[in-house]
Amino acid sequence: MDSSHSLPVAVGIPNTNKKTMLILTILIQRPVPAEQSSPAAKRKLDMLESGAANQKEGSTLRRSPRNQSKAKPTRSGSAVKKARLAAKVIEQLTEPPRKATALARIPFKRLTLEQLSVIETPDPATTTSYRCSGIKMCFYQKKSKPQTIGFPNYSPQKCDMKFLEERWSMELYVTLFPVNSRGKMIKKKLPWNVMFAERTKVLYYHDASKLSADTMRGLKKHVEFMETFCQAWWDLLHWITINLERDAVSQRQRLYKLRHRRTDSLIRRYKTHLKKLRKIKDFPETLFQEPGIWPLSQRICNWIWEDSRVVDSDGEPKPLRQQLVELDEREPARTLWATAANEAERTKYVSADLRANRSIPLPQRARNWIVPDRSDNEPEEEEDKADDEMSEIDDEDEDDEEEEDVDEEDVEEEEVEEEEVEEGDTGESDL
């Protein structure tokens, strides 16, 4: 042997425990001359060196039959945690650095009118925060509850919530709802009813004539479920931040009560509804990828109203209904792709395999109805009928029937933790 010993390949020694690793570390840091080592120490060191050499050559140390079980690879709970931690560190080191946009680093009160009108669309992989109509936004991170694929995955930061609340106005809110010549709101033209009326009504990837009768009945019930809860769906996809202090108590309480009742009812029943569909014999799981089968967003999708100080050439702020149209065109997922610009946009989040191998030809698809006998499959001429009026925005009275046992599915907005946001907290909305 040489006059001193060191570990040739420390990581190559099999089945090395903590005590042995400590000994090896000491040997590496302080080589011990061979003549000063005890015979037992020499033998142990020789065995370790030969083990490293054998492993380097592709062989492994032999064990007696009695100790064969020890050679089996095992992973304790702590080992699993260490492996996950190591994977996380590697991921953080390999990911590109994320930072706030230049506009997000400017304090809100220093933003110019031109900057207040900017809607940034940065890459979530490289951006921690950005601004949308002046409000500082952040993306939900991996540690947060995952958003349903395709839906907006961002939220206003808590530091700018007060500026967003200042934009709330009940007078502005009611302008969303068209009225007829008698000043009554037209039910058909309410935004959630328009969203349902303009939904995708045909199957893109499944031939309706080849689906079982039970499956078709299940699809009919799902469309009826969508119609019943279309206003709650719209609420979740166009979440408006309401100022708790600017309205009269009665108005505030009524608006909050109705919105909470709608969205809570949808959230509680949706999961149970899907379970019933999946229990249908031979119900294809791929049906849930059809553009006309509405999914539920796992997070609320905030709608950022524009600052009223930003005006057009006539000196007027942009009407809220125009803001809504532009928002839905920019992010068609908010209308369940009813406002998608083209077929590619509408089917963007369908799996590549389904899109490539199961697409129904356009001539056949035109009559491939999800629910063949629905009266609204074909477009109707718009009429301003007296029976299509509403005196106020309200829910239809629901029967107080016994509800089925359902699993609570928390779809309320969650605050993004500080360590996930890096640029500050998000605001907690009021669902």
Short mmCIF file of C-alpha atoms in Angstrom, two decimals:
data_model
loop_
_atom_site.label_atom_id
_atom_site.label_comp_id
_atom_site.label_asym_id
_atom_site.label_seq_id
_atom_site.Cartn_x
_atom_site.Cartn_y
_atom_site.Cartn_z
CA MET A 1 0.00 0.00 0.00
CA ASP A 2 0.98 3.65 -0.37
CA SER A 3 2.25 5.61 2.58
CA SER A 4 -1.12 7.31 2.88
CA HIS A 5 -4.68 6.35 2.09
CA SER A 6 -7.56 8.33 0.61
CA LEU A 7 -10.94 7.35 -0.79
CA PRO A 8 -10.70 6.78 -4.58
CA VAL A 9 -14.41 7.23 -5.35
CA ALA A 10 -16.42 8.14 -2.26
CA VAL A 11 -19.82 7.94 -3.91
CA GLY A 12 -19.00 4.60 -5.49
CA ILE A 13 -18.85 2.59 -2.27
CA PRO A 14 -21.99 0.48 -1.93
CA ASN A 15 -24.12 0.33 1.22
CA THR A 16 -22.11 2.95 3.06
CA ASN A 17 -23.75 3.99 6.32
CA LYS A 18 -23.41 7.34 8.09
CA LYS A 19 -20.72 6.10 10.47
CA THR A 20 -18.59 4.78 7.63
CA MET A 21 -19.08 7.98 5.65
CA LEU A 22 -17.90 9.97 8.64
CA ILE A 23 -14.78 7.81 8.86
CA LEU A 24 -14.17 8.23 5.15
CA THR A 25 -14.59 11.99 5.40
CA ILE A 26 -11.98 12.12 8.15
CA LEU A 27 -9.64 9.95 6.10
CA ILE A 28 -10.04 12.20 3.11
CA GLN A 29 -9.40 15.35 5.11
CA ARG A 30 -6.54 13.80 7.17
CA PRO A 31 -4.70 10.97 5.42
CA VAL A 32 -3.27 8.50 7.93
CA PRO A 33 0.15 7.01 7.15
CA ALA A 34 -0.06 3.27 6.66
CA GLU A 35 2.64 2.55 9.22
CA GLN A 36 0.63 4.37 11.93
CA SER A 37 -2.59 2.50 11.18
CA SER A 38 -3.63 -0.54 13.15
CA PRO A 39 -3.90 -3.88 11.27
CA ALA A 40 -7.69 -3.83 11.65
CA ALA A 41 -7.90 -0.30 10.27
CA LYS A 42 -5.69 -1.27 7.36
CA ARG A 43 -7.88 -4.25 6.52
CA LYS A 44 -11.07 -2.13 6.66
CA LEU A 45 -9.55 0.55 4.48
CA ASP A 46 -8.29 -2.04 2.00
CA MET A 47 -11.79 -3.54 1.81
CA LEU A 48 -13.35 -0.13 1.15
CA GLU A 49 -10.82 0.64 -1.57
CA SER A 50 -11.31 -2.74 -3.21
CA GLY A 51 -15.08 -2.26 -3.05
CA ALA A 52 -14.81 1.06 -4.85
CA ALA A 53 -12.51 -0.47 -7.45
CA ASN A 54 -14.82 -3.45 -7.99
CA GLN A 55 -17.82 -1.18 -8.45
CA LYS A 56 -15.88 0.92 -10.90
CA GLU A 57 -15.28 -2.23 -12.96
CA GLY A 58 -18.99 -3.09 -12.89
CA SER A 59 -18.87 -5.74 -10.16
CA THR A 60 -20.43 -5.65 -6.70
CA LEU A 61 -19.26 -6.91 -3.35
CA ARG A 62 -20.39 -10.42 -2.56
CA ARG A 63 -22.47 -11.03 0.51
CA SER A 64 -23.03 -14.17 2.47
CA PRO A 65 -26.45 -15.86 2.03
CA ARG A 66 -27.35 -14.75 5.53
CA ASN A 67 -26.94 -11.10 4.57
CA GLN A 68 -28.48 -11.27 1.09
CA SER A 69 -31.63 -9.53 2.30
CA LYS A 70 -29.59 -6.50 3.27
CA ALA A 71 -28.48 -6.08 -0.30
CA LYS A 72 -32.03 -5.43 -1.45
CA PRO A 73 -32.59 -1.74 -2.21
CA THR A 74 -34.83 -0.12 0.34
CA ARG A 75 -36.04 3.45 0.67
CA SER A 76 -37.02 4.75 4.05
CA GLY A 77 -39.31 7.72 4.54
CA SER A 78 -36.35 10.02 5.16
CA ALA A 79 -34.66 8.76 1.99
CA VAL A 80 -37.77 9.57 -0.05
CA LYS A 81 -37.91 13.05 1.45
CA LYS A 82 -34.24 13.60 0.64
CA ALA A 83 -34.78 12.42 -2.92
CA ARG A 84 -37.70 14.82 -3.34
CA LEU A 85 -35.68 17.66 -1.86
CA ALA A 86 -32.78 16.90 -4.19
CA ALA A 87 -35.14 16.84 -7.18
CA LYS A 88 -36.62 20.15 -6.10
CA VAL A 89 -33.19 21.76 -5.76
CA ILE A 90 -32.16 20.47 -9.18
CA GLU A 91 -35.39 21.82 -10.67
CA GLN A 92 -34.82 25.23 -9.10
CA LEU A 93 -31.25 25.32 -10.38
CA THR A 94 -32.23 24.32 -13.91
CA GLU A 95 -35.29 26.59 -14.21
CA PRO A 96 -34.73 30.01 -15.78
CA PRO A 97 -34.75 32.90 -13.30
CA ARG A 98 -38.15 34.50 -12.74
CA LYS A 99 -38.59 38.18 -12.02
CA ALA A 100 -41.13 41.00 -12.09
CA THR A 101 -41.67 43.00 -15.25
CA ALA A 102 -40.33 46.53 -15.45
CA LEU A 103 -43.86 47.92 -15.15
CA ALA A 104 -44.59 45.81 -12.06
CA ARG A 105 -41.59 47.35 -10.30
CA ILE A 106 -43.10 50.83 -10.59
CA PRO A 107 -45.31 51.79 -7.59
CA PHE A 108 -49.00 52.08 -8.51
CA LYS A 109 -49.27 55.78 -7.65
CA ARG A 110 -46.41 56.61 -10.01
CA LEU A 111 -48.00 54.97 -13.05
CA THR A 112 -48.93 57.28 -15.91
CA LEU A 113 -52.32 57.10 -17.64
CA GLU A 114 -50.67 55.35 -20.56
CA GLN A 115 -49.14 52.77 -18.22
CA LEU A 116 -52.52 52.26 -16.50
CA SER A 117 -54.00 51.18 -19.83
CA VAL A 118 -51.37 48.50 -20.51
CA ILE A 119 -52.35 44.82 -20.23
CA GLU A 120 -49.15 42.80 -20.04
CA THR A 121 -49.11 39.16 -21.19
CA PRO A 122 -45.79 37.77 -19.92
CA ASP A 123 -44.53 34.20 -19.80
CA PRO A 124 -45.39 32.52 -16.45
CA ALA A 125 -42.14 30.53 -16.65
CA THR A 126 -40.01 33.67 -16.44
CA THR A 127 -42.27 36.15 -14.63
CA THR A 128 -43.26 36.52 -10.98
CA SER A 129 -45.49 39.58 -11.30
CA TYR A 130 -46.79 41.97 -13.93
CA ARG A 131 -49.52 44.59 -14.40
CA CYS A 132 -52.98 44.32 -15.91
CA SER A 133 -54.67 47.72 -16.36
CA GLY A 134 -52.39 49.05 -13.62
CA ILE A 135 -53.12 46.33 -11.05
CA LYS A 136 -50.17 44.22 -9.97
CA MET A 137 -50.79 40.54 -10.71
CA CYS A 138 -48.99 37.29 -9.96
CA PHE A 139 -49.16 33.77 -11.33
CA TYR A 140 -50.15 30.88 -9.10
CA GLN A 141 -47.14 28.64 -8.54
CA LYS A 142 -46.69 24.87 -8.47
CA LYS A 143 -47.16 24.63 -4.71
CA SER A 144 -50.58 26.24 -5.03
CA LYS A 145 -53.77 24.42 -5.92
CA PRO A 146 -53.52 23.67 -9.66
CA GLN A 147 -55.84 25.52 -12.02
CA THR A 148 -57.89 23.62 -14.59
CA ILE A 149 -55.89 23.52 -17.81
CA GLY A 150 -56.67 26.36 -20.19
CA PHE A 151 -58.16 28.78 -17.65
CA PRO A 152 -56.56 32.02 -16.39
CA ASN A 153 -54.05 31.21 -13.65
CA TYR A 154 -53.32 34.57 -12.03
CA SER A 155 -54.58 36.79 -9.25
CA PRO A 156 -54.23 40.40 -8.08
CA GLN A 157 -51.59 40.89 -5.42
CA LYS A 158 -52.72 41.94 -1.99
CA CYS A 159 -50.71 45.15 -2.09
CA ASP A 160 -52.87 46.45 -4.97
CA MET A 161 -56.27 45.14 -3.84
CA LYS A 162 -57.26 48.52 -2.41
CA PHE A 163 -56.74 50.15 -5.81
CA LEU A 164 -58.85 47.45 -7.47
CA GLU A 165 -61.65 47.89 -4.91
CA GLU A 166 -61.77 51.61 -5.68
CA ARG A 167 -62.87 50.79 -9.24
CA TRP A 168 -66.04 49.04 -8.06
CA SER A 169 -69.34 50.80 -8.70
CA MET A 170 -72.87 49.38 -8.54
CA GLU A 171 -73.97 51.92 -11.14
CA LEU A 172 -71.25 50.68 -13.48
CA TYR A 173 -72.03 47.03 -12.75
CA VAL A 174 -75.68 47.26 -13.85
CA THR A 175 -74.60 48.62 -17.25
CA LEU A 176 -73.56 45.04 -18.08
CA PHE A 177 -77.21 44.09 -18.45
CA PRO A 178 -79.03 45.31 -21.60
CA VAL A 179 -82.52 46.81 -21.20
CA ASN A 180 -85.42 47.12 -23.63
CA SER A 181 -87.46 50.17 -24.53
CA ARG A 182 -89.42 49.80 -21.29
CA GLY A 183 -86.26 49.89 -19.19
CA LYS A 184 -86.48 46.20 -18.27
CA MET A 185 -83.45 43.91 -18.48
CA ILE A 186 -83.66 41.40 -21.32
CA LYS A 187 -83.10 37.91 -19.95
CA LYS A 188 -81.76 36.43 -23.19
CA LYS A 189 -79.07 39.09 -23.40
CA LEU A 190 -77.68 38.67 -19.92
CA PRO A 191 -74.00 37.70 -20.37
CA TRP A 192 -74.32 34.23 -18.81
CA ASN A 193 -77.35 33.39 -20.95
CA VAL A 194 -75.49 34.58 -24.04
CA MET A 195 -72.55 32.38 -23.02
CA PHE A 196 -74.83 29.35 -22.79
CA ALA A 197 -76.71 30.14 -26.01
CA GLU A 198 -73.43 30.46 -27.96
CA ARG A 199 -71.87 27.31 -26.50
CA THR A 200 -70.50 24.53 -28.69
CA LYS A 201 -73.51 22.31 -29.42
CA VAL A 202 -71.94 19.50 -31.45
CA LEU A 203 -69.48 16.71 -30.71
CA TYR A 204 -66.08 17.09 -32.39
CA TYR A 205 -64.55 13.69 -31.62
CA HIS A 206 -67.43 11.27 -30.93
CA ASP A 207 -70.12 10.10 -33.34
CA ALA A 208 -73.41 10.66 -31.49
CA SER A 209 -75.08 7.87 -33.46
CA LYS A 210 -72.59 5.36 -32.06
CA LEU A 211 -72.96 6.36 -28.40
CA SER A 212 -75.26 4.32 -26.18
CA ALA A 213 -78.71 5.57 -25.21
CA ASP A 214 -77.60 5.85 -21.57
CA THR A 215 -74.60 7.96 -22.58
CA MET A 216 -76.79 10.29 -24.64
CA ARG A 217 -79.19 10.67 -21.71
CA GLY A 218 -76.20 11.50 -19.51
CA LEU A 219 -75.07 14.18 -21.96
CA LYS A 220 -78.56 15.65 -22.00
CA LYS A 221 -78.52 15.91 -18.20
CA HIS A 222 -75.10 17.55 -18.33
CA VAL A 223 -76.30 20.24 -20.74
CA GLU A 224 -79.31 20.84 -18.49
CA PHE A 225 -76.89 21.14 -15.55
CA MET A 226 -74.86 23.69 -17.53
CA GLU A 227 -78.00 25.70 -18.26
CA THR A 228 -79.14 25.65 -14.63
CA PHE A 229 -75.80 26.91 -13.33
CA CYS A 230 -74.64 29.08 -16.24
CA GLN A 231 -74.78 32.25 -14.13
CA ALA A 232 -72.62 30.67 -11.41
CA TRP A 233 -70.16 29.51 -14.09
CA TRP A 234 -70.03 33.05 -15.46
CA ASP A 235 -69.47 34.45 -11.95
CA LEU A 236 -66.46 32.18 -11.35
CA LEU A 237 -64.99 33.00 -14.76
CA HIS A 238 -65.57 36.78 -14.41
CA TRP A 239 -64.85 37.30 -10.72
CA ILE A 240 -65.48 40.93 -9.85
CA THR A 241 -63.86 42.51 -6.81
CA ILE A 242 -66.59 44.31 -4.87
CA ASN A 243 -65.79 47.13 -2.48
CA LEU A 244 -67.35 46.29 0.87
CA GLU A 245 -67.55 49.92 1.97
CA ARG A 246 -68.83 51.83 -1.06
CA ASP A 247 -72.36 50.42 -1.34
CA ALA A 248 -75.39 50.54 0.89
CA VAL A 249 -75.54 47.64 3.32
CA SER A 250 -78.67 46.15 1.73
CA GLN A 251 -77.16 46.23 -1.78
CA ARG A 252 -73.88 44.73 -0.62
CA GLN A 253 -75.48 41.96 1.39
CA ARG A 254 -77.88 41.04 -1.39
CA LEU A 255 -75.20 40.91 -4.07
CA TYR A 256 -72.87 38.85 -1.90
CA LYS A 257 -75.62 36.49 -0.78
CA LEU A 258 -76.80 35.76 -4.31
CA ARG A 259 -73.33 35.28 -5.74
CA HIS A 260 -72.26 33.04 -2.87
CA ARG A 261 -75.41 30.93 -3.16
CA ARG A 262 -74.95 30.43 -6.88
CA THR A 263 -71.26 29.59 -6.87
CA ASP A 264 -71.39 27.47 -3.72
CA SER A 265 -74.23 25.40 -5.16
CA LEU A 266 -72.32 24.81 -8.40
CA ILE A 267 -69.12 23.85 -6.59
CA ARG A 268 -70.86 21.39 -4.28
CA ARG A 269 -72.86 19.66 -6.99
CA TYR A 270 -70.39 19.53 -9.86
CA LYS A 271 -68.21 16.74 -8.51
CA THR A 272 -71.20 14.55 -7.67
CA HIS A 273 -72.66 15.24 -11.11
CA LEU A 274 -69.45 14.01 -12.78
CA LYS A 275 -69.44 10.88 -10.63
CA LYS A 276 -72.92 10.04 -11.89
CA LEU A 277 -71.80 10.43 -15.50
CA ARG A 278 -68.78 8.19 -14.94
CA LYS A 279 -71.01 5.48 -13.50
CA ILE A 280 -72.85 5.17 -16.81
CA LYS A 281 -71.82 1.95 -18.54
CA ASP A 282 -69.40 2.53 -21.44
CA PHE A 283 -69.38 6.30 -20.90
CA PRO A 284 -66.22 7.47 -22.75
CA GLU A 285 -63.86 9.46 -20.53
CA THR A 286 -62.75 11.35 -23.64
CA LEU A 287 -66.17 13.03 -23.79
CA PHE A 288 -64.94 15.40 -21.08
CA GLN A 289 -62.48 16.83 -23.61
CA GLU A 290 -65.26 17.87 -25.97
CA PRO A 291 -65.49 21.68 -26.26
CA GLY A 292 -69.24 21.53 -25.61
CA ILE A 293 -68.88 19.70 -22.27
CA TRP A 294 -68.11 22.46 -19.79
CA PRO A 295 -65.34 21.87 -17.24
CA LEU A 296 -65.21 23.73 -13.92
CA SER A 297 -62.40 26.14 -13.18
CA GLN A 298 -60.58 25.10 -9.98
CA ARG A 299 -59.85 28.76 -9.21
CA ILE A 300 -61.81 31.94 -9.66
CA CYS A 301 -60.77 33.97 -12.70
CA ASN A 302 -60.43 37.62 -11.71
CA TRP A 303 -61.78 40.31 -13.99
CA ILE A 304 -59.73 43.50 -13.67
CA TRP A 305 -61.83 46.56 -14.48
CA GLU A 306 -59.98 49.36 -16.21
CA ASP A 307 -59.13 52.57 -14.38
CA SER A 308 -61.82 55.20 -14.97
CA ARG A 309 -59.12 57.87 -15.41
CA VAL A 310 -58.11 56.21 -18.69
CA VAL A 311 -60.33 57.80 -21.35
CA ASP A 312 -60.73 57.60 -25.12
CA SER A 313 -60.49 60.39 -27.70
CA ASP A 314 -63.91 61.65 -26.63
CA GLY A 315 -62.79 61.96 -23.03
CA GLU A 316 -64.93 59.04 -21.86
CA PRO A 317 -63.81 55.87 -20.06
CA LYS A 318 -64.32 52.59 -21.88
CA PRO A 319 -67.83 51.16 -21.22
CA LEU A 320 -67.85 48.07 -19.03
CA ARG A 321 -69.70 46.03 -21.65
CA GLN A 322 -66.97 46.81 -24.17
CA GLN A 323 -64.35 45.79 -21.61
CA LEU A 324 -66.20 42.48 -21.19
CA VAL A 325 -66.28 41.83 -24.94
CA GLU A 326 -62.54 42.50 -25.24
CA LEU A 327 -61.75 40.32 -22.22
CA ASP A 328 -63.73 37.36 -23.58
CA GLU A 329 -62.08 37.68 -26.98
CA ARG A 330 -58.64 37.87 -25.39
CA GLU A 331 -59.29 34.91 -23.06
CA PRO A 332 -62.03 32.72 -24.63
CA ALA A 333 -61.79 30.20 -21.77
CA ARG A 334 -63.87 32.69 -19.75
CA THR A 335 -66.86 31.87 -21.96
CA LEU A 336 -66.01 28.16 -22.17
CA TRP A 337 -64.63 28.91 -25.67
CA ALA A 338 -67.91 30.34 -26.99
CA THR A 339 -65.91 33.42 -28.07
CA ALA A 340 -62.99 31.46 -29.56
CA ALA A 341 -61.75 33.08 -32.76
CA ASN A 342 -61.42 29.80 -34.66
CA GLU A 343 -61.56 26.01 -34.41
CA ALA A 344 -57.89 25.75 -33.46
CA GLU A 345 -58.45 28.05 -30.47
CA ARG A 346 -61.58 26.16 -29.44
CA THR A 347 -59.81 22.78 -29.43
CA LYS A 348 -56.43 24.03 -28.20
CA TYR A 349 -56.47 21.99 -24.98
CA VAL A 350 -57.79 18.74 -26.44
CA SER A 351 -55.20 15.95 -26.32
CA ALA A 352 -53.15 15.62 -29.50
CA ASP A 353 -54.07 11.96 -29.91
CA LEU A 354 -57.80 12.66 -29.78
CA ARG A 355 -57.50 15.63 -32.10
CA ALA A 356 -55.46 13.68 -34.66
CA ASN A 357 -57.30 10.36 -34.70
CA ARG A 358 -60.90 11.00 -33.70
CA SER A 359 -61.90 14.25 -35.35
CA ILE A 360 -65.35 14.14 -37.00
CA PRO A 361 -65.38 15.61 -40.56
CA LEU A 362 -66.96 19.06 -40.71
CA PRO A 363 -70.02 18.13 -42.85
CA GLN A 364 -70.94 15.33 -40.44
CA ARG A 365 -70.08 17.39 -37.37
CA ALA A 366 -72.59 20.11 -38.30
CA ARG A 367 -75.47 17.78 -37.30
CA ASN A 368 -73.62 15.74 -34.67
CA TRP A 369 -75.61 17.28 -31.81
CA ILE A 370 -74.71 16.71 -28.17
CA VAL A 371 -78.45 16.79 -27.43
CA PRO A 372 -80.29 16.17 -30.72
CA ASP A 373 -83.77 17.23 -29.59
CA ARG A 374 -82.96 20.60 -27.99
CA SER A 375 -84.92 23.50 -29.42
CA ASP A 376 -81.95 25.88 -29.17
CA ASN A 377 -79.67 23.86 -31.44
CA GLU A 378 -80.57 26.09 -34.36
CA PRO A 379 -80.17 29.89 -34.01
CA GLU A 380 -83.38 31.81 -33.50
CA GLU A 381 -84.36 35.31 -34.53
CA GLU A 382 -84.01 37.72 -31.65
CA GLU A 383 -87.25 39.18 -30.40
CA ASP A 384 -87.88 41.70 -27.68
CA LYS A 385 -90.76 39.92 -25.97
CA ALA A 386 -92.44 41.08 -22.79
CA ASP A 387 -92.07 37.64 -21.23
CA ASP A 388 -88.31 37.87 -21.70
CA GLU A 389 -87.93 40.68 -19.19
CA MET A 390 -86.40 40.85 -15.74
CA SER A 391 -87.02 43.56 -13.21
CA GLU A 392 -83.74 42.90 -11.40
CA ILE A 393 -80.80 40.56 -11.35
CA ASP A 394 -81.79 37.64 -9.19
CA ASP A 395 -81.65 33.90 -9.04
CA GLU A 396 -84.66 31.88 -9.97
CA ASP A 397 -86.29 30.49 -6.86
CA GLU A 398 -84.84 27.11 -6.08
CA ASP A 399 -86.94 24.38 -4.53
CA ASP A 400 -85.96 23.48 -1.01
CA GLU A 401 -85.58 19.84 -1.86
CA GLU A 402 -83.24 17.57 0.01
CA GLU A 403 -79.80 17.80 -1.53
CA GLU A 404 -77.86 14.66 -2.19
CA ASP A 405 -74.75 14.05 -0.15
CA VAL A 406 -71.94 15.71 -2.01
CA ASP A 407 -68.26 16.14 -1.41
CA GLU A 408 -67.27 19.71 -0.73
CA GLU A 409 -64.87 20.86 -3.43
CA ASP A 410 -63.11 24.01 -2.41
CA VAL A 411 -62.82 26.19 -5.51
CA GLU A 412 -62.53 29.43 -3.62
CA GLU A 413 -59.55 31.59 -4.32
CA GLU A 414 -56.60 30.80 -2.07
CA GLU A 415 -53.97 33.30 -1.06
CA VAL A 416 -50.68 32.56 -2.72
CA GLU A 417 -48.05 32.06 -0.06
CA GLU A 418 -45.23 34.56 0.20
CA GLU A 419 -42.57 32.07 -0.71
CA GLU A 420 -44.48 31.15 -3.85
CA VAL A 421 -45.04 34.68 -5.07
CA GLU A 422 -41.68 36.21 -4.26
CA GLU A 423 -42.99 39.69 -5.05
CA GLY A 424 -45.69 39.93 -2.38
CA ASP A 425 -48.99 38.47 -1.31
CA THR A 426 -52.07 38.07 -3.42
CA GLY A 427 -55.39 39.44 -2.34
CA GLU A 428 -57.98 37.08 -0.97
CA SER A 429 -61.26 37.42 -2.82
CA ASP A 430 -64.64 37.12 -1.28
CA LEU A 431 -66.31 33.93 -2.46
#
